[in-house]
CSV table of C-alpha atoms in Angstrom, one decimal:
chain,number,residue,atom,x,y,z
D,1,MET,CA,132.1,60.7,140.3
D,2,LEU,CA,132.2,61.9,137.1
D,3,ALA,CA,134.5,64.8,137.6
D,4,GLY,CA,136.9,62.0,139.6
D,5,MET,CA,136.9,60.2,136.4
D,6,ALA,CA,137.9,63.2,134.1
D,7,MET,CA,140.7,64.0,136.7
D,8,ARG,CA,142.3,60.6,135.5
D,9,GLY,CA,141.9,61.8,131.8
D,10,TYR,CA,139.3,60.1,130.5
D,11,HIS,CA,136.3,61.2,128.5
D,12,HIS,CA,132.8,59.7,129.2
D,13,GLY,CA,132.8,57.6,126.1
D,14,ASP,CA,136.4,56.9,126.2
D,15,LEU,CA,136.1,55.3,129.8
D,16,ARG,CA,132.9,53.3,128.9
D,17,ARG,CA,135.7,52.2,125.8
D,18,ALA,CA,138.6,51.6,128.3
D,19,LEU,CA,136.2,49.4,130.4
D,20,LEU,CA,135.5,47.1,127.9
D,21,GLY,CA,138.6,46.8,126.4
D,22,ALA,CA,139.6,45.9,130.1
D,23,ALA,CA,137.2,43.5,129.9
D,24,VAL,CA,138.5,41.8,126.9
D,25,GLU,CA,141.7,41.8,128.6
D,26,ALA,CA,140.4,40.1,131.5
D,27,ILE,CA,138.4,37.6,129.5
D,28,GLY,CA,141.2,36.5,127.6
D,29,GLU,CA,143.3,35.9,130.5
D,30,SER,CA,140.3,33.9,132.6
D,31,GLY,CA,137.1,33.8,131.1
D,32,PRO,CA,134.1,35.5,131.4
D,33,THR,CA,133.1,33.8,134.8
D,34,ALA,CA,136.1,35.0,136.5
D,35,LEU,CA,135.4,38.5,135.5
D,36,SER,CA,134.1,41.3,138.0
D,37,LEU,CA,133.1,44.8,137.8
D,38,ARG,CA,135.7,45.5,140.7
D,39,ASP,CA,138.6,43.9,139.1
D,40,LEU,CA,137.7,45.6,135.9
D,41,ALA,CA,137.8,48.8,137.7
D,42,ARG,CA,141.6,47.8,139.2
D,43,ARG,CA,142.3,47.0,135.6
D,44,ALA,CA,141.2,49.9,134.0
D,45,GLY,CA,142.8,52.5,137.1
D,46,VAL,CA,139.2,54.3,137.7
D,47,SER,CA,137.1,54.3,140.7
D,48,HIS,CA,135.6,50.9,141.5
D,49,ALA,CA,132.0,52.5,140.8
D,50,ALA,CA,132.8,53.7,137.4
D,51,PRO,CA,132.0,50.2,136.0
D,52,ALA,CA,128.3,50.4,137.6
D,53,HIS,CA,127.9,53.6,136.4
D,54,HIS,CA,128.3,52.6,133.0
D,55,PHE,CA,126.9,49.1,132.5
D,56,GLY,CA,124.7,48.3,135.8
D,57,ASP,CA,126.4,44.9,136.5
D,58,LYS,CA,128.6,42.3,134.9
D,59,ALA,CA,125.2,41.2,132.8
D,60,GLY,CA,125.5,44.7,131.5
D,61,LEU,CA,129.0,44.7,130.6
D,62,LEU,CA,128.9,41.6,128.7
D,63,THR,CA,125.5,42.7,126.9
D,64,ALA,CA,127.7,45.7,125.7
D,65,LEU,CA,130.3,43.4,124.8
D,66,ALA,CA,127.9,40.8,123.0
D,67,VAL,CA,126.3,44.1,121.0
D,68,GLU,CA,130.2,45.1,120.3
D,69,GLY,CA,131.0,41.3,119.2
D,70,PHE,CA,128.0,41.2,117.1
D,71,ASP,CA,128.3,44.5,115.2
D,72,LEU,CA,132.0,43.6,114.9
D,73,LEU,CA,130.9,40.4,113.2
D,74,ALA,CA,128.1,41.7,111.1
D,75,ASP,CA,130.6,44.6,109.6
D,76,ALA,CA,133.4,41.7,108.8
D,77,LEU,CA,131.0,39.9,107.2
D,78,GLY,CA,129.3,42.4,105.3
D,79,ARG,CA,133.0,43.2,104.0
D,80,ALA,CA,133.5,39.8,102.7
D,81,GLY,CA,130.4,40.8,100.3
D,82,ASP,CA,128.1,37.9,98.9
D,83,ASP,CA,130.7,34.8,98.8
D,84,LEU,CA,129.9,32.3,101.4
D,85,LEU,CA,133.2,31.2,101.0
D,86,GLU,CA,135.0,34.7,102.0
D,87,ILE,CA,132.1,35.1,104.4
D,88,GLY,CA,132.7,32.1,106.1
D,89,VAL,CA,136.6,32.6,106.5
D,90,ALA,CA,135.6,36.4,107.7
D,91,TYR,CA,134.0,34.7,110.4
D,92,VAL,CA,136.5,32.2,111.4
D,93,ARG,CA,139.1,35.6,111.3
D,94,PHE,CA,136.6,37.2,113.5
D,95,ALA,CA,136.5,34.5,115.8
D,96,VAL,CA,140.4,34.3,116.1
D,97,ASP,CA,140.4,37.8,116.2
D,98,HIS,CA,138.2,38.9,118.9
D,99,GLN,CA,138.2,35.5,121.0
D,100,ALA,CA,136.8,37.3,124.1
D,101,HIS,CA,133.7,38.8,122.2
D,102,PHE,CA,133.4,35.4,120.4
D,103,GLU,CA,133.0,33.5,123.7
D,104,VAL,CA,130.8,35.8,125.3
D,105,MET,CA,128.6,36.4,122.3
D,106,PHE,CA,127.5,32.4,122.3
D,107,ARG,CA,127.2,32.3,126.1
D,108,PRO,CA,123.7,33.9,126.0
D,109,GLU,CA,123.1,32.8,129.6
D,110,LEU,CA,125.6,35.3,130.9
D,111,TYR,CA,124.0,38.6,129.4
D,112,ARG,CA,120.9,40.0,128.3
D,113,ALA,CA,120.1,38.1,125.0
D,114,ASP,CA,116.9,39.7,124.6
D,115,ASP,CA,118.3,43.0,124.7
D,116,PRO,CA,117.2,44.9,122.1
D,117,GLN,CA,120.5,46.5,120.8
D,118,VAL,CA,121.6,42.7,120.8
D,119,VAL,CA,118.7,41.3,118.9
D,120,ALA,CA,119.5,44.4,116.2
D,121,ALA,CA,123.1,43.2,116.2
D,122,ARG,CA,122.6,39.9,115.9
D,123,THR,CA,120.0,39.8,113.4
D,124,ARG,CA,122.5,42.1,111.2
D,125,ALA,CA,125.0,39.4,111.9
D,126,GLY,CA,122.6,36.7,110.6
D,127,GLU,CA,121.8,38.8,107.6
D,128,ALA,CA,125.1,39.0,106.5
D,129,LEU,CA,125.7,35.3,107.1
D,130,ARG,CA,122.8,34.4,104.7
D,131,GLY,CA,124.0,37.1,102.1
D,132,GLY,CA,126.2,34.4,100.9
D,133,LEU,CA,123.8,31.6,100.4
D,134,SER,CA,123.1,32.4,96.8
D,135,ALA,CA,126.5,30.7,96.3
D,136,LEU,CA,125.4,27.6,97.4
D,137,PRO,CA,123.9,25.2,94.7
D,138,ALA,CA,120.0,25.2,95.2
D,139,ARG,CA,119.5,22.0,97.1
D,140,SER,CA,116.4,22.3,98.6
D,141,ALA,CA,114.1,25.4,98.0
D,142,ALA,CA,112.1,24.4,100.4
D,143,GLU,CA,114.7,24.7,103.2
D,144,PRO,CA,116.9,27.7,103.0
D,145,ASP,CA,117.3,27.9,106.6
D,146,ARG,CA,118.9,24.3,106.3
D,147,ASP,CA,121.4,25.7,104.1
D,148,ALA,CA,122.0,28.9,106.5
D,149,LEU,CA,122.2,26.6,109.5
D,150,ALA,CA,124.6,24.2,108.0
D,151,ALA,CA,127.0,27.2,106.7
D,152,TRP,CA,126.8,28.6,110.2
D,153,SER,CA,127.4,25.4,112.0
D,154,ILE,CA,130.6,24.6,109.7
D,155,VAL,CA,132.1,28.3,110.3
D,156,HIS,CA,131.3,28.0,113.9
D,157,GLY,CA,132.4,24.5,114.5
D,158,PHE,CA,135.7,24.9,112.9
D,159,ALA,CA,136.5,28.2,114.5
D,160,THR,CA,135.7,26.8,118.3
D,161,LEU,CA,137.5,23.7,117.7
D,162,TRP,CA,140.5,25.8,116.1
D,163,LEU,CA,140.1,28.5,119.3
D,164,ALA,CA,140.0,25.2,122.1
D,165,GLY,CA,143.3,24.0,120.2
D,166,ALA,CA,141.5,20.6,119.5
D,167,LEU,CA,142.8,20.0,116.2
D,168,PRO,CA,145.4,17.7,115.3
D,169,ALA,CA,149.1,18.6,115.2
D,170,GLY,CA,149.5,18.8,111.2
D,171,THR,CA,146.2,20.5,110.7
D,172,GLY,CA,148.1,23.9,109.2
D,173,ARG,CA,149.0,26.7,110.7
D,174,ASP,CA,146.9,29.3,109.3
D,175,PRO,CA,143.4,29.1,110.4
D,176,GLU,CA,142.3,31.0,107.4
D,177,VAL,CA,143.9,28.7,104.8
D,178,VAL,CA,142.4,25.7,106.7
D,179,ALA,CA,139.0,27.0,107.1
D,180,ARG,CA,138.8,28.0,103.3
D,181,SER,CA,139.4,24.3,102.5
D,182,VAL,CA,137.1,23.1,105.2
D,183,ILE,CA,133.7,25.3,103.9
D,184,ARG,CA,134.7,24.5,100.4
D,185,ARG,CA,133.5,21.0,101.1
D,186,LEU,CA,129.9,22.2,101.8
D,187,PHE,CA,129.3,23.4,98.4
D,188,GLU,CA,131.8,21.1,96.0
K,87,MET,CA,140.4,7.6,154.9
K,88,LEU,CA,139.8,4.9,153.1
K,89,ALA,CA,138.1,3.4,156.2
K,90,GLY,CA,136.0,6.2,156.5
K,91,MET,CA,134.7,6.4,152.9
K,92,ALA,CA,133.8,2.4,153.3
K,93,MET,CA,131.5,3.5,156.3
K,94,ARG,CA,129.8,5.7,154.3
K,95,GLY,CA,128.6,3.1,151.8
K,96,TYR,CA,131.1,3.6,149.1
K,97,HIS,CA,133.4,0.8,147.6
K,98,HIS,CA,136.5,2.2,146.1
K,99,GLY,CA,135.3,2.2,142.4
K,100,ASP,CA,131.9,3.6,143.5
K,101,LEU,CA,133.2,6.5,145.2
K,102,ARG,CA,134.9,7.5,142.1
K,103,ARG,CA,132.1,7.3,140.4
K,104,ALA,CA,129.9,9.3,142.6
K,105,LEU,CA,132.4,11.7,142.7
K,106,LEU,CA,132.6,12.3,138.6
K,107,GLY,CA,128.5,12.2,138.7
K,108,ALA,CA,128.9,14.8,141.2
K,109,ALA,CA,131.2,16.8,139.1
K,110,VAL,CA,128.8,16.3,135.9
K,111,GLU,CA,126.3,17.8,138.1
K,112,ALA,CA,128.0,20.5,139.2
K,113,ILE,CA,129.1,21.8,136.0
K,114,GLY,CA,125.9,21.3,134.6
K,115,GLU,CA,124.6,24.2,137.3
K,116,SER,CA,127.6,26.6,136.9
K,117,GLY,CA,130.1,25.3,134.6
K,118,PRO,CA,133.9,23.8,134.8
K,119,THR,CA,135.7,26.9,136.0
K,120,ALA,CA,133.6,27.6,139.2
K,121,LEU,CA,134.0,23.4,140.1
K,122,SER,CA,136.2,22.9,143.4
K,123,LEU,CA,137.3,19.8,144.6
K,124,ARG,CA,135.9,21.0,148.3
K,125,ASP,CA,132.4,21.6,146.8
K,126,LEU,CA,132.6,18.1,145.3
K,127,ALA,CA,133.1,16.5,148.4
K,128,ARG,CA,130.1,18.4,150.4
K,129,ARG,CA,127.9,17.2,146.9
K,130,ALA,CA,128.7,13.7,147.3
K,131,GLY,CA,128.7,13.8,151.1
K,132,VAL,CA,132.4,12.0,151.4
K,133,SER,CA,135.7,13.7,153.3
K,134,HIS,CA,136.7,16.8,151.8
K,135,ALA,CA,140.0,14.6,151.2
K,136,ALA,CA,138.4,11.9,149.2
K,137,PRO,CA,138.3,14.0,145.8
K,138,ALA,CA,142.2,14.7,145.9
K,139,HIS,CA,142.8,11.3,146.8
K,140,HIS,CA,141.1,10.2,143.8
K,141,PHE,CA,142.2,12.8,141.1
K,142,GLY,CA,145.0,14.8,142.9
K,143,ASP,CA,143.7,17.9,142.2
K,144,LYS,CA,140.9,20.0,139.9
K,145,ALA,CA,143.0,19.4,136.7
K,146,GLY,CA,143.0,15.3,137.8
K,147,LEU,CA,139.2,15.4,138.2
K,148,LEU,CA,138.6,16.8,134.6
K,149,THR,CA,141.2,15.0,133.1
K,150,ALA,CA,139.1,11.9,134.3
K,151,LEU,CA,136.0,13.3,133.4
K,152,ALA,CA,137.2,14.0,129.7
K,153,VAL,CA,138.6,10.3,129.6
K,154,GLU,CA,135.4,9.4,130.5
K,155,GLY,CA,133.6,11.8,127.7
K,156,PHE,CA,135.7,10.5,124.9
K,157,ASP,CA,135.4,7.0,125.7
K,158,LEU,CA,131.7,7.7,125.7
K,159,LEU,CA,131.6,9.5,122.5
K,160,ALA,CA,133.9,6.9,120.6
K,161,ASP,CA,131.4,4.1,121.8
K,162,ALA,CA,128.5,6.2,120.6
K,163,LEU,CA,130.1,7.3,117.0
K,164,GLY,CA,130.8,3.3,117.2
K,165,ARG,CA,127.3,2.3,117.5
K,166,ALA,CA,126.5,4.7,114.9
K,167,GLY,CA,128.3,2.3,112.1
K,168,ASP,CA,130.0,3.5,109.1
K,169,ASP,CA,127.1,6.1,107.8
K,170,LEU,CA,128.5,9.5,108.3
K,171,LEU,CA,124.9,11.1,108.5
K,172,GLU,CA,124.4,8.8,111.7
K,173,ILE,CA,127.5,9.2,112.9
K,174,GLY,CA,127.2,12.9,112.8
K,175,VAL,CA,123.5,12.4,114.7
K,176,ALA,CA,125.1,10.7,117.5
K,177,TYR,CA,127.7,13.0,118.1
K,178,VAL,CA,125.0,15.7,118.3
K,179,ARG,CA,123.2,13.3,120.5
K,180,PHE,CA,126.0,12.6,122.8
K,181,ALA,CA,126.7,16.5,123.1
K,182,VAL,CA,122.7,17.2,124.1
K,183,ASP,CA,123.0,14.1,126.7
K,184,HIS,CA,126.5,14.7,128.0
K,185,GLN,CA,126.8,18.6,128.1
K,186,ALA,CA,129.2,18.6,131.3
K,187,HIS,CA,131.5,15.9,129.5
K,188,PHE,CA,131.2,17.8,126.1
K,189,GLU,CA,132.0,21.3,127.6
K,190,VAL,CA,135.2,20.1,129.3
K,191,MET,CA,136.3,17.6,126.3
K,192,PHE,CA,136.7,20.6,124.2
K,193,ARG,CA,138.3,23.1,126.7
K,194,PRO,CA,141.6,21.2,126.9
K,195,GLU,CA,143.2,24.2,129.0
K,196,LEU,CA,141.3,22.4,132.0
K,197,TYR,CA,143.1,19.2,132.0
K,198,ARG,CA,146.0,17.4,130.7
K,199,ALA,CA,145.4,17.1,127.2
K,200,ASP,CA,148.4,14.8,126.8
K,201,ASP,CA,147.3,12.3,129.6
K,202,PRO,CA,147.8,8.9,127.7
K,203,GLN,CA,144.6,7.8,129.1
K,204,VAL,CA,142.9,11.3,127.3
K,205,VAL,CA,145.3,11.2,123.9
K,206,ALA,CA,144.1,7.0,123.6
K,207,ALA,CA,140.2,7.9,124.1
K,208,ARG,CA,140.6,11.1,122.1
K,209,THR,CA,142.0,9.0,119.0
K,210,ARG,CA,139.4,6.4,119.1
K,211,ALA,CA,136.7,8.9,119.2
K,212,GLY,CA,138.5,10.3,116.1
K,213,GLU,CA,138.8,7.1,114.5
K,214,ALA,CA,135.3,6.3,114.9
K,215,LEU,CA,134.2,9.8,113.6
K,216,ARG,CA,136.7,9.4,110.4
K,217,GLY,CA,135.1,5.8,110.1
K,218,GLY,CA,132.1,7.3,108.1
K,219,LEU,CA,133.8,9.1,105.7
K,220,SER,CA,133.4,6.6,103.0
K,221,ALA,CA,130.1,7.9,102.7
K,222,LEU,CA,131.4,11.4,101.4
K,223,PRO,CA,131.9,11.3,97.7
K,224,ALA,CA,135.5,11.7,96.9
K,225,ARG,CA,136.2,14.9,96.5
K,226,SER,CA,139.7,15.6,96.8
K,227,ALA,CA,141.5,12.1,97.5
K,228,ALA,CA,144.6,13.9,98.2
K,229,GLU,CA,142.7,15.7,101.4
K,230,PRO,CA,141.2,13.2,103.5
K,231,ASP,CA,141.8,15.1,106.6
K,232,ARG,CA,139.8,18.1,105.2
K,233,ASP,CA,136.6,15.9,104.7
K,234,ALA,CA,137.3,14.7,108.3
K,235,LEU,CA,137.8,17.9,109.4
K,236,ALA,CA,134.6,19.4,107.6
K,237,ALA,CA,132.2,16.9,108.8
K,238,TRP,CA,133.8,17.1,112.4
K,239,SER,CA,133.0,20.9,112.2
K,240,ILE,CA,129.5,21.0,110.9
K,241,VAL,CA,128.6,18.6,114.0
K,242,HIS,CA,130.4,19.9,116.4
K,243,GLY,CA,129.5,23.6,115.2
K,244,PHE,CA,125.6,22.6,115.1
K,245,ALA,CA,126.0,20.9,118.6
K,246,THR,CA,127.5,23.8,120.3
K,247,LEU,CA,125.4,26.4,119.0
K,248,TRP,CA,122.0,24.5,119.8
K,249,LEU,CA,123.7,24.1,123.4
K,250,ALA,CA,124.0,27.6,123.9
K,251,GLY,CA,120.5,28.2,122.8
K,252,ALA,CA,122.0,30.6,120.0
K,253,LEU,CA,119.7,29.1,117.1
K,254,PRO,CA,116.7,31.4,116.5
K,255,ALA,CA,113.3,30.3,116.9
K,256,GLY,CA,111.4,28.2,114.6
K,257,THR,CA,114.7,26.0,114.0
K,258,GLY,CA,112.9,22.7,115.2
K,259,ARG,CA,112.7,21.4,118.9
K,260,ASP,CA,114.4,18.1,118.3
K,261,PRO,CA,118.1,18.5,117.7
K,262,GLU,CA,118.5,14.8,115.9
K,263,VAL,CA,116.0,16.0,113.5
K,264,VAL,CA,117.6,19.3,112.5
K,265,ALA,CA,121.1,17.8,112.9
K,266,ARG,CA,120.2,15.2,110.3
K,267,SER,CA,119.0,17.7,107.8
K,268,VAL,CA,122.3,20.1,108.7
K,269,ILE,CA,124.8,17.1,108.1
K,270,ARG,CA,123.1,16.2,104.5
K,271,ARG,CA,123.9,19.3,103.6
K,272,LEU,CA,127.6,18.1,103.2
K,273,PHE,CA,127.0,15.3,100.9
K,274,GLU,CA,124.0,16.0,99.0
């Protein structure tokens, strides 16, 4: 089977990447529920056994996507430094730029949420988000978790409503600009 | 066909309600994407033509669920009065108690989001949410919409993360208690 893949011009790691890319495309079109490994193989132009070889099953594929998503999110938040406003804007930008990952990441019933790689990537993203909390006025030193949860909620809610197309006309066209003014409400 | 329905003991309005109830149950089990009118008829124990008679197609059924959801949400927020904190808690309680409605309402690509009844119910819910904004300190009189969007974002984000099971262990067991302390961050 691997020889067959190589004949199609894929190195091993490249095929895995191509399959993840095809999954992102498929999820963007019709969501993660409709995805099947067979469709994925067809999209990527590889043997129908190739996705199972790399990911085991659909949950394995979505686990790999969740790991990649939390890693990308952690990197994006990390690049924003320790300014909560910029971290929040980066969170929204990530959601807009990586809708398929974002959708999968926050539907943990679809994948193996206790997979060690998922846990590690998710923890890293959580720490990057918390990195900006020093920008918040100290409200209740006893409840730093609540500040983190409030910051997470406002950026997650904004991103989700934006992606759902739920916001009224006139909200603004650039999600980062609108997100910035919304997140500011949390610590003005 | 209607005579056949009556034989099964449904009055016309009751059957519509029974079908909506069956849809809520089905969506709770496997999400709105997997739902079919045929499954719905089987669940409700009625002729397979009954759902189409009442709702036309699947989008029509989900439109009816969205209308019902926004109406229920508007009522729940209205009962919370003009206290933004209580309105926010009521929003989270609605999401937790009506997960299937909540999921459909914020996936407008699944239904006819410009249906006049949807627009009216959604507008009423939006107005009820805005009813609590006078509780926020006046931050920028020029941007009341941003205050509304911040309040909506924080409660929607919290509810979404809670329902997704995305919050870390130790967050607290009662979503209303946690929501209250999170929403407070917005206007302390």
